[in-house]
CSV table of C-alpha atoms and ligand atoms in Angstrom, one decimal:
chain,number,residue,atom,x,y,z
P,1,UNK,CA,139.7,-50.1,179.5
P,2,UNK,CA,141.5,-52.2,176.7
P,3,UNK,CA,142.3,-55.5,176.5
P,4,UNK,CA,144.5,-56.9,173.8
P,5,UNK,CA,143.9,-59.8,172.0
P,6,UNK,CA,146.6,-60.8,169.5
P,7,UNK,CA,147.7,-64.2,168.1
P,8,UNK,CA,148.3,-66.0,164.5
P,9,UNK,CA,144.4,-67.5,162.2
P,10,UNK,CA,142.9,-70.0,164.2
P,11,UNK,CA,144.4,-69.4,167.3
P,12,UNK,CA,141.3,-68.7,168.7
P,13,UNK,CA,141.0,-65.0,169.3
P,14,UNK,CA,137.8,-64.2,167.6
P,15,UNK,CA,135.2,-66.5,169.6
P,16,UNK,CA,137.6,-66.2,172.5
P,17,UNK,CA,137.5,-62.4,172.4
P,18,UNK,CA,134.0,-62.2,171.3
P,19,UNK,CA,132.7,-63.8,175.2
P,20,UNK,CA,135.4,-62.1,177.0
P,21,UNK,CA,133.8,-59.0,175.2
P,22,UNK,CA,130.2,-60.1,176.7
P,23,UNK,CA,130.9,-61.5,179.9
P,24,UNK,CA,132.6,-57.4,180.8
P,25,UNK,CA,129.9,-56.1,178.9
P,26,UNK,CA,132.5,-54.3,176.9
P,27,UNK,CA,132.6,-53.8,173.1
P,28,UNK,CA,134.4,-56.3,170.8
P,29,UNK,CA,136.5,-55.0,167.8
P,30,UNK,CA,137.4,-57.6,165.1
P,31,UNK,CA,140.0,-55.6,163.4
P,32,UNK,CA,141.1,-58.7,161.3
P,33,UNK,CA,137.6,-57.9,160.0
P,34,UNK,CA,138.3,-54.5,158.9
P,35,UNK,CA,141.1,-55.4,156.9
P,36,UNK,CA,139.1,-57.5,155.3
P,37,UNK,CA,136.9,-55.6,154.3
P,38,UNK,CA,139.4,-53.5,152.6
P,39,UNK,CA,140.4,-56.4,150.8
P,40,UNK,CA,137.4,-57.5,149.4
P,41,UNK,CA,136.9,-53.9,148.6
P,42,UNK,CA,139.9,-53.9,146.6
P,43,UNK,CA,138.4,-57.3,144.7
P,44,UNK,CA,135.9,-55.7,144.1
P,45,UNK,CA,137.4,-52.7,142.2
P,46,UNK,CA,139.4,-54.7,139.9
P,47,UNK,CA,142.9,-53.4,141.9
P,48,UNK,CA,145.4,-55.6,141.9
P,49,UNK,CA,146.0,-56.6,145.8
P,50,UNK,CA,149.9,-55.8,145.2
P,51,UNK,CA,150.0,-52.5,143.9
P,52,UNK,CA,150.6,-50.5,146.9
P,53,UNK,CA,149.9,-46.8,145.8
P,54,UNK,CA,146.0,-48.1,144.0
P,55,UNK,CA,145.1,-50.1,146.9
P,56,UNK,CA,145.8,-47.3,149.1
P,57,UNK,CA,143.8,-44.7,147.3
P,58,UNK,CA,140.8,-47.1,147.1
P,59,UNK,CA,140.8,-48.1,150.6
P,60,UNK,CA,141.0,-44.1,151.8
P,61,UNK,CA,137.9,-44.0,149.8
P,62,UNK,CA,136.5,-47.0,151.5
P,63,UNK,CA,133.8,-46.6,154.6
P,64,UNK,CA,134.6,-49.2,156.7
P,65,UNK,CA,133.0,-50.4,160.0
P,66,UNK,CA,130.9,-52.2,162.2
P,67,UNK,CA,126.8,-52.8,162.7
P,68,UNK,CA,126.4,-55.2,165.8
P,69,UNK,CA,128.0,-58.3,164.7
P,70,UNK,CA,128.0,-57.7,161.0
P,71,UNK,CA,131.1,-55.8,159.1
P,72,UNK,CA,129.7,-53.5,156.6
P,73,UNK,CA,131.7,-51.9,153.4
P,74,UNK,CA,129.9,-48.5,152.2
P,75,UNK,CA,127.0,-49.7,153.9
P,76,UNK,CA,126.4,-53.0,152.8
P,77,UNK,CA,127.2,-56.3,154.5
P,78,UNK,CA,130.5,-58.6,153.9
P,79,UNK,CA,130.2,-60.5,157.0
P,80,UNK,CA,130.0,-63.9,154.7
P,81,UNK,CA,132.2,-62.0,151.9
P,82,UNK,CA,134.8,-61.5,153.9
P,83,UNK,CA,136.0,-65.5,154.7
P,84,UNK,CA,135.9,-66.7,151.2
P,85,UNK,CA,138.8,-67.6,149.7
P,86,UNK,CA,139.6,-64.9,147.8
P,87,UNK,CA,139.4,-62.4,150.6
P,88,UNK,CA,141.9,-64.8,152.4
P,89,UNK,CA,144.4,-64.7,149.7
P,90,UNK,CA,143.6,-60.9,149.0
P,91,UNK,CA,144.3,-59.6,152.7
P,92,UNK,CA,147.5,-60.6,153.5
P,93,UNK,CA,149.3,-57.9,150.6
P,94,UNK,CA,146.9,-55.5,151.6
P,95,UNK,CA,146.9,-55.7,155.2
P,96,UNK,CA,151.2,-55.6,154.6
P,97,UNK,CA,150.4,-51.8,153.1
P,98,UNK,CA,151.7,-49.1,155.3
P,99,UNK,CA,148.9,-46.8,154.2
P,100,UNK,CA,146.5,-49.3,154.8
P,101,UNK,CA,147.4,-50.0,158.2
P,102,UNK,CA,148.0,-46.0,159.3
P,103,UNK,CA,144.2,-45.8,158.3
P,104,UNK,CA,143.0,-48.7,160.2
P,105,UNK,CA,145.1,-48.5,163.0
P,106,UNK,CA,143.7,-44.9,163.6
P,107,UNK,CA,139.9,-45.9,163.1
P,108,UNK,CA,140.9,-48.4,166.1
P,109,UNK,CA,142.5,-45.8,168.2
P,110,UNK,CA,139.3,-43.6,167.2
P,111,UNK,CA,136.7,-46.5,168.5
P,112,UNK,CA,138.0,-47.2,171.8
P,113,UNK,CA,138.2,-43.9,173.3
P,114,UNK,CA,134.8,-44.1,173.5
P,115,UNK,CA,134.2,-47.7,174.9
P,116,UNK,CA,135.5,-50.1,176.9
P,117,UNK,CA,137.1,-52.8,174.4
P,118,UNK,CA,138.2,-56.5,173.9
P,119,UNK,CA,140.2,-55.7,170.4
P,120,UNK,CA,141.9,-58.3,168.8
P,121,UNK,CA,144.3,-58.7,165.8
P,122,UNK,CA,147.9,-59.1,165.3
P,123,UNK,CA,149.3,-55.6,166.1
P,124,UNK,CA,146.9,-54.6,169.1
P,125,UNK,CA,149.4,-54.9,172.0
P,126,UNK,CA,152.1,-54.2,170.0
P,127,UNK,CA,151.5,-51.1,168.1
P,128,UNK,CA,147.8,-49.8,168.4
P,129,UNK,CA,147.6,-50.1,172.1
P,130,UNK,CA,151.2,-50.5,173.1
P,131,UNK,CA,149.6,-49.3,176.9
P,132,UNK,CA,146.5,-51.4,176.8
P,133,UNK,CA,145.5,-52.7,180.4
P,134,UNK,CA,145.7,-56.4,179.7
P,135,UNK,CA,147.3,-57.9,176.7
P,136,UNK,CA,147.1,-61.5,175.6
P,137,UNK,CA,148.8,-63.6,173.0
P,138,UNK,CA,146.9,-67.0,171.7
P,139,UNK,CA,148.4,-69.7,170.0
P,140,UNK,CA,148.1,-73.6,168.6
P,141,UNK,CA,149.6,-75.8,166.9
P,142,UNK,CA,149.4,-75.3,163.0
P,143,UNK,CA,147.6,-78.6,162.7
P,144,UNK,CA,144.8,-77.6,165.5
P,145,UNK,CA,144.2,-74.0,163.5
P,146,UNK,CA,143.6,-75.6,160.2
P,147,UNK,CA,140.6,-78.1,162.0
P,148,UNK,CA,139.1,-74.7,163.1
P,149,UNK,CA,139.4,-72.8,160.0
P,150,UNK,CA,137.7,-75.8,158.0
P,151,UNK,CA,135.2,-75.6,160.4
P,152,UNK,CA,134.2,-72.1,159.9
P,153,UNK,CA,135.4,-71.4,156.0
P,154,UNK,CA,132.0,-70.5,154.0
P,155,UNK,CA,133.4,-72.9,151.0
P,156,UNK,CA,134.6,-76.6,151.5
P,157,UNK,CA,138.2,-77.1,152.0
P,158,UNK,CA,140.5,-79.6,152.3
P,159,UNK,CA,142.5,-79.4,155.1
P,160,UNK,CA,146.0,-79.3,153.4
P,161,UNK,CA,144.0,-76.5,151.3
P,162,UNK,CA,143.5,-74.6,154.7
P,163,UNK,CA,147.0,-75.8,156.1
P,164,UNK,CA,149.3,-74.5,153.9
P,165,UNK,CA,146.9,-71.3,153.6
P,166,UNK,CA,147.5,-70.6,157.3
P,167,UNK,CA,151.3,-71.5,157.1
P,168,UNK,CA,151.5,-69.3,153.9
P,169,UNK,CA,149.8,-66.5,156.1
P,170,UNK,CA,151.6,-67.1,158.9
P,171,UNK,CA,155.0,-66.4,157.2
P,172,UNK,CA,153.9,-63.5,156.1
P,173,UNK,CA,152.5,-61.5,158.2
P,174,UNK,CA,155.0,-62.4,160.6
P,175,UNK,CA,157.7,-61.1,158.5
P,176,UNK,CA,156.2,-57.8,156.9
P,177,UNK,CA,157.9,-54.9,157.5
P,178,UNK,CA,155.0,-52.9,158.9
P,179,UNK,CA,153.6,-54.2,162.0
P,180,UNK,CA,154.7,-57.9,161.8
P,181,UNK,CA,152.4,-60.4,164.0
P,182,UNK,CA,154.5,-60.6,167.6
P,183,UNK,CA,153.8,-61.3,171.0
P,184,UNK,CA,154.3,-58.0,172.8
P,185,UNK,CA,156.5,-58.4,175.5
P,186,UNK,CA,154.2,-57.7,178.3
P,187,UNK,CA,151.5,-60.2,177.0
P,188,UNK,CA,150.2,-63.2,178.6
P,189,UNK,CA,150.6,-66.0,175.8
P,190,UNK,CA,148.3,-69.1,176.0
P,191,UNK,CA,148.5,-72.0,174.0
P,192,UNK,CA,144.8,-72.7,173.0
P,193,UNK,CA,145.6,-76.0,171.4
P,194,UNK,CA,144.5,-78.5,174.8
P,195,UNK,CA,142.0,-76.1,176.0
P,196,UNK,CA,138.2,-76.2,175.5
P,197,UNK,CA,136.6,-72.9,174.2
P,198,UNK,CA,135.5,-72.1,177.4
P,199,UNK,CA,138.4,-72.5,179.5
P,200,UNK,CA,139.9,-70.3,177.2
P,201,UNK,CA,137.5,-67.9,178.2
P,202,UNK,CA,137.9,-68.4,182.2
P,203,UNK,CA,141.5,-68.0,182.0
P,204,UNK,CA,141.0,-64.8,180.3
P,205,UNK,CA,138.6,-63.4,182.6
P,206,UNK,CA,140.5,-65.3,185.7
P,207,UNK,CA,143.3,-62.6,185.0
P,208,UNK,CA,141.5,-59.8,184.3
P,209,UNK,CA,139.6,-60.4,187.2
P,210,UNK,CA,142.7,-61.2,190.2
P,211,UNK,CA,142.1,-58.9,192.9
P,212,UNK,CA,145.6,-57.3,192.3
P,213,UNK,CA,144.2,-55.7,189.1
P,214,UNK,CA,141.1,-54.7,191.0
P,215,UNK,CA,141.5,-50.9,190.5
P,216,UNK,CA,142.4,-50.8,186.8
T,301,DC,O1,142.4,-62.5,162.1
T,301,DC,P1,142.0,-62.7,160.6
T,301,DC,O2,142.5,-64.0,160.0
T,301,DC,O3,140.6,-62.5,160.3
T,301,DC,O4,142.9,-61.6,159.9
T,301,DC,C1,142.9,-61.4,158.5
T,301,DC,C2,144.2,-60.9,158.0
T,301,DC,O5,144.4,-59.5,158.4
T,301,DC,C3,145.5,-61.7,158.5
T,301,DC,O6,146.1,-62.3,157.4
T,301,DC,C4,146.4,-60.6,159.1
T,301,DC,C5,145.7,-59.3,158.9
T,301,DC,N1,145.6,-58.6,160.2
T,301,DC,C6,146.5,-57.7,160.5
T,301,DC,O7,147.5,-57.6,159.7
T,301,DC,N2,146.5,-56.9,161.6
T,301,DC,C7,145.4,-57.0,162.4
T,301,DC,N3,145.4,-56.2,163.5
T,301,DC,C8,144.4,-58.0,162.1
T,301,DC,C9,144.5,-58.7,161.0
């Protein structure tokens, strides 16, 4: 069983898909979090986050994945790493790199034939599980995203800081060549901005749940 949860920074996918995950009992995969990994990976190694061909080999290199909550890079924990500023800025050329993405997108593939999963990310019901059984698309208002991300950024913001951060991510991840961020046409989109976390949640679960789905 998949269920696909896509949608722009903010939107509210990663808490969102995080109690879906636990009120099915199923496994949640943050794949945002992978690709941040790799980008703090390639801080780390001195690679400049544009230059396709050395960012590549380093994150082939890279052993990437998950330990309960925490995201671990060869072993060790980036969990806090991973939301500073400079991973923010890093991951968007990175995440844009075709090799990058082939890697990742086939670790994901790898991980959920083996569990039940709540995935989210920006590609999940588009490209990595084009067939998944439920796919969801979240959105807000610019304005309602930036509040959150303040919120949960390890550093202090400002909130124009954070704004034009998510707008500048926004453009482009939603323009890249490889695997823009799209609603797949078959998704469900819900606008998170006038909802409370956990109706948010209920909705989810209220569809994956009709009785008309009962078999799947
Ligand atoms: O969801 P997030 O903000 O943690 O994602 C970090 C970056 O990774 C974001 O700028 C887009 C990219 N990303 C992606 O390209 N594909 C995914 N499936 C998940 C995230």
């Amino acid at each position: 069983m998949i269920i696909a949860i896509d949608g722009p920074s903010g939107s509210g996918k990663s808490s969102t898909a995080k109690q879906v995950a636990i009120a099915l009992g199923y496994v949640y995969l943050d794949t945002g979090a992978m690709y941040r990994a790799a980008a703090v990976g390639v801080l780390r190694s001195g690679i400049d986050p544009e230059d396709e061909i050395a960012v590549a080999n380093a994150v082939r290199s890279m052993d990437i994945g998950f330990c309960g909550d925490k995201i671990l890079l060869n072993g060790e924990d980036v969990s806090v790493e991973i939301r500073r500023d400079a991973a923010n800025k890093a991951v968007t050329p990175v995440s844009a790199n075709p090799a990058v993405r082939d890697l990742m997108v086939e670790k994901q593939r790898a991980f959920a034939r083996n569990h039940n999963v709540v995935m989210e990310g920006r590609d999940i019901g588009t490209v990595v599980f084009p067939d998944a059984d439920f796919k969801f698309f979240l959105t807000a208002d610019l304005d309602v995203r930036a509040r959150r991300r303040m919120r949960e950024a390890p550093e202090k913001l400002g909130f124009e800081a954070v704004r034009a951060d998510l707008q500048r991510r926004d453009e482009r991840d939603s323009t890249r060549a490889h695997s823009p961020l799209r609603k797949a046409e078959d998704a469900r989109e819900i606008d998170t901005g006038h909802l409370t976390f956990d109706e948010q949640v209920d909705k989810i679960l209220s569809i994956i749940e009709e009785p008309k789905h009962g078999g799947k």
